[in-house]
Structure formats: structure tokens, C-alpha cells
């Protein structure tokens, strides 16, 4: 799939962005953690642009950038976790607990384990749905 939008890394806002045709933004938000880790917390695509593959293009562009920068991720966002589940070559950039400098489990703001990929894998074959079939879950 060819990326039709240019990825912008908005460090100040803590997110990666695409500016869409009408000037609105699609984005993936993140939280930086010690050890060169980005916790990908939320993916947003305006509803009028859903079903056009923008979320998938955004996920691929973000993961390409993270990989190029030799960072690791924690896919807290269920959209990103599902996207990685269907594109397992990206599992190699997922941070393992032992990569965290403090040696503690990577925790989200609520204190729970933030790896959405484990949750997605445990859900079984329901995860074979495309990201568009999970529209309501794009707003993690």
C-alpha cells in the first residue's frame, strides 16, 4: 500500500500526524518512556475518512519511522495492536519488559500492562476482522 500522506512527527504534542485533504488531522498519540520506548496510546482518523485505508497508512508510516529511529514500542492502542497482529513482521519492534531501564513492567497511565497485542492475540479469531470492522475501537 502506497502512503498518500506525509508523516509529521509533532514532538510537542506527542504524536505522529497526517494532514488530510480538508486540513484535518489523522494521528497516533504516544508517551515517551525511558529506554527509547514509545507507548502508542491512541489512533484517530476523522469519521468522514474512515474506510479509506488512512489508519493503515498511518500505522505503517509510524512503525517505519520508529524502526528507522531504532526505538521500541508498546502498542497500547488497540488499532495499532490489531494492525501489528495482521502484520507480524512489526512484532520485532515491540518492547519487552526487560528492555525497560527500571526493570519494572511497562505500565500505562492506569497502571495496567499496556501491551494491547497480548490482548488481541488472546481474543482469538475475532482479530481477523479488518481495522474498519472495529471503527468504534479506534478511539482507545
Short mmCIF file of C-alpha atoms in Angstrom, two decimals:
data_model
loop_
_atom_site.label_atom_id
_atom_site.label_comp_id
_atom_site.label_asym_id
_atom_site.label_seq_id
_atom_site.Cartn_x
_atom_site.Cartn_y
_atom_site.Cartn_z
CA UNK A 1 0.00 0.00 0.00
CA UNK A 2 1.48 3.34 -1.02
CA UNK A 3 1.41 6.15 1.54
CA UNK A 4 -0.51 9.07 0.11
CA UNK A 5 0.16 11.42 3.00
CA UNK A 6 3.32 12.84 4.51
CA UNK A 7 4.04 11.83 8.10
CA UNK A 8 4.81 14.67 10.50
CA UNK A 9 6.36 13.95 13.88
CA UNK A 10 4.82 16.55 16.19
CA UNK A 11 7.11 16.17 19.22
CA UNK A 12 5.45 18.99 21.15
CA UNK A 13 2.04 17.26 21.01
CA UNK A 14 3.49 13.76 21.41
CA UNK A 15 2.03 12.39 18.22
CA UNK A 16 2.58 11.46 14.59
CA UNK A 17 0.23 13.17 12.14
CA UNK A 18 -1.13 13.11 8.61
CA UNK A 19 -2.74 16.30 7.33
CA UNK A 20 -5.73 15.16 5.26
CA UNK A 21 -7.21 16.71 2.14
CA UNK A 22 -9.52 19.06 4.04
CA UNK A 23 -6.81 20.16 6.50
CA UNK A 24 -7.97 17.95 9.39
CA UNK A 25 -5.55 15.61 11.11
CA UNK A 26 -5.31 11.87 11.50
CA UNK A 27 -2.82 10.93 14.22
CA UNK A 28 -1.23 8.41 16.54
CA UNK A 29 -0.51 9.71 20.04
CA UNK A 30 2.32 8.39 22.16
CA UNK A 31 4.02 8.71 25.53
CA UNK A 32 7.82 8.55 25.71
CA UNK A 33 9.26 6.14 28.27
CA UNK A 34 12.86 5.58 29.40
CA UNK A 35 14.88 3.21 27.24
CA UNK A 36 13.91 4.66 23.84
CA UNK A 37 10.34 3.37 24.10
CA UNK A 38 7.18 4.94 22.71
CA UNK A 39 3.87 3.78 24.17
CA UNK A 40 1.40 4.21 21.29
CA UNK A 41 -1.75 5.18 23.13
CA UNK A 42 -4.37 6.31 20.63
CA UNK A 43 -5.10 6.40 16.91
CA UNK A 44 -7.58 8.86 15.46
CA UNK A 45 -8.96 9.14 11.93
CA UNK A 46 -11.85 11.57 11.35
CA UNK A 47 -15.04 9.60 10.72
CA UNK A 48 -15.55 11.02 7.23
CA UNK A 49 -12.19 9.49 6.23
CA UNK A 50 -12.76 6.03 7.72
CA UNK A 51 -12.70 3.09 5.35
CA UNK A 52 -10.11 4.66 3.04
CA UNK A 53 -7.07 2.92 4.49
CA UNK A 54 -5.74 6.06 6.17
CA UNK A 55 -5.39 4.33 9.55
CA UNK A 56 -3.36 1.54 7.97
CA UNK A 57 -1.19 4.02 6.05
CA UNK A 58 -0.63 5.94 9.28
CA UNK A 59 0.24 2.80 11.25
CA UNK A 60 2.77 1.71 8.62
CA UNK A 61 4.35 5.18 8.41
CA UNK A 62 4.64 5.46 12.21
CA UNK A 63 6.17 2.00 12.56
CA UNK A 64 8.57 2.73 9.69
CA UNK A 65 9.74 5.87 11.49
CA UNK A 66 10.05 4.13 14.86
CA UNK A 67 12.07 1.35 13.26
CA UNK A 68 14.31 3.80 11.38
CA UNK A 69 14.98 5.64 14.65
CA UNK A 70 15.78 2.29 16.36
CA UNK A 71 13.10 2.79 19.01
CA UNK A 72 10.79 0.21 20.55
CA UNK A 73 7.03 0.48 21.05
CA UNK A 74 4.32 -0.68 23.40
CA UNK A 75 1.10 -0.94 21.37
CA UNK A 76 -1.43 0.19 23.97
CA UNK A 77 -3.77 1.42 21.22
CA UNK A 78 -5.95 -1.48 20.07
CA UNK A 79 -5.96 -0.28 16.46
CA UNK A 80 -2.16 -0.39 16.34
CA UNK A 81 -2.11 -3.72 18.19
CA UNK A 82 -4.55 -5.24 15.68
CA UNK A 83 -2.59 -3.81 12.79
CA UNK A 84 0.60 -5.42 14.12
CA UNK A 85 -1.27 -8.69 14.68
CA UNK A 86 -2.12 -8.76 10.97
CA UNK A 87 1.41 -7.62 10.02
CA UNK A 88 3.56 -9.75 12.37
CA UNK A 89 6.85 -8.56 10.85
CA UNK A 90 6.43 -5.49 13.12
CA UNK A 91 6.44 -7.54 16.33
CA UNK A 92 10.24 -7.17 16.36
CA UNK A 93 9.95 -3.50 17.43
CA UNK A 94 7.71 -4.25 20.41
CA UNK A 95 9.47 -3.53 23.71
CA UNK A 96 9.89 -6.44 26.06
CA UNK A 97 9.63 -5.88 29.81
CA UNK A 98 13.33 -6.46 30.27
CA UNK A 99 14.18 -3.56 27.91
CA UNK A 100 12.69 -1.05 30.35
CA UNK A 101 15.52 0.70 32.21
CA UNK A 102 13.85 0.42 35.60
CA UNK A 103 13.24 -3.32 35.16
CA UNK A 104 9.57 -2.89 36.01
CA UNK A 105 6.70 -3.90 33.80
CA UNK A 106 5.75 -1.23 31.31
CA UNK A 107 2.63 0.34 32.71
CA UNK A 108 0.08 2.69 31.19
CA UNK A 109 -1.46 5.66 32.87
CA UNK A 110 -3.94 3.40 34.64
CA UNK A 111 -1.16 1.14 35.93
CA UNK A 112 -2.07 -1.93 33.89
CA UNK A 113 0.15 -3.78 31.44
CA UNK A 114 -0.10 -1.77 28.22
CA UNK A 115 0.64 -4.36 25.56
CA UNK A 116 -2.53 -4.41 23.51
CA UNK A 117 -1.03 -7.09 21.26
CA UNK A 118 -1.29 -9.71 24.01
CA UNK A 119 -4.98 -8.84 24.43
CA UNK A 120 -5.57 -9.01 20.68
CA UNK A 121 -3.88 -12.40 20.41
CA UNK A 122 -5.92 -13.76 23.32
CA UNK A 123 -9.19 -12.75 21.66
CA UNK A 124 -8.79 -15.45 19.04
CA UNK A 125 -10.08 -15.43 15.50
CA UNK A 126 -12.21 -12.32 16.10
CA UNK A 127 -8.99 -10.39 15.49
CA UNK A 128 -9.07 -11.41 11.84
CA UNK A 129 -11.50 -8.55 11.29
CA UNK A 130 -10.11 -5.63 9.39
CA UNK A 131 -9.43 -2.39 11.29
CA UNK A 132 -12.52 -0.87 9.62
CA UNK A 133 -14.69 -3.53 11.24
CA UNK A 134 -13.56 -2.15 14.60
CA UNK A 135 -14.33 1.53 13.97
CA UNK A 136 -15.60 2.15 17.46
CA UNK A 137 -12.30 0.91 18.89
CA UNK A 138 -10.17 3.48 17.02
CA UNK A 139 -10.65 5.88 19.90
CA UNK A 140 -8.75 3.93 22.59
#
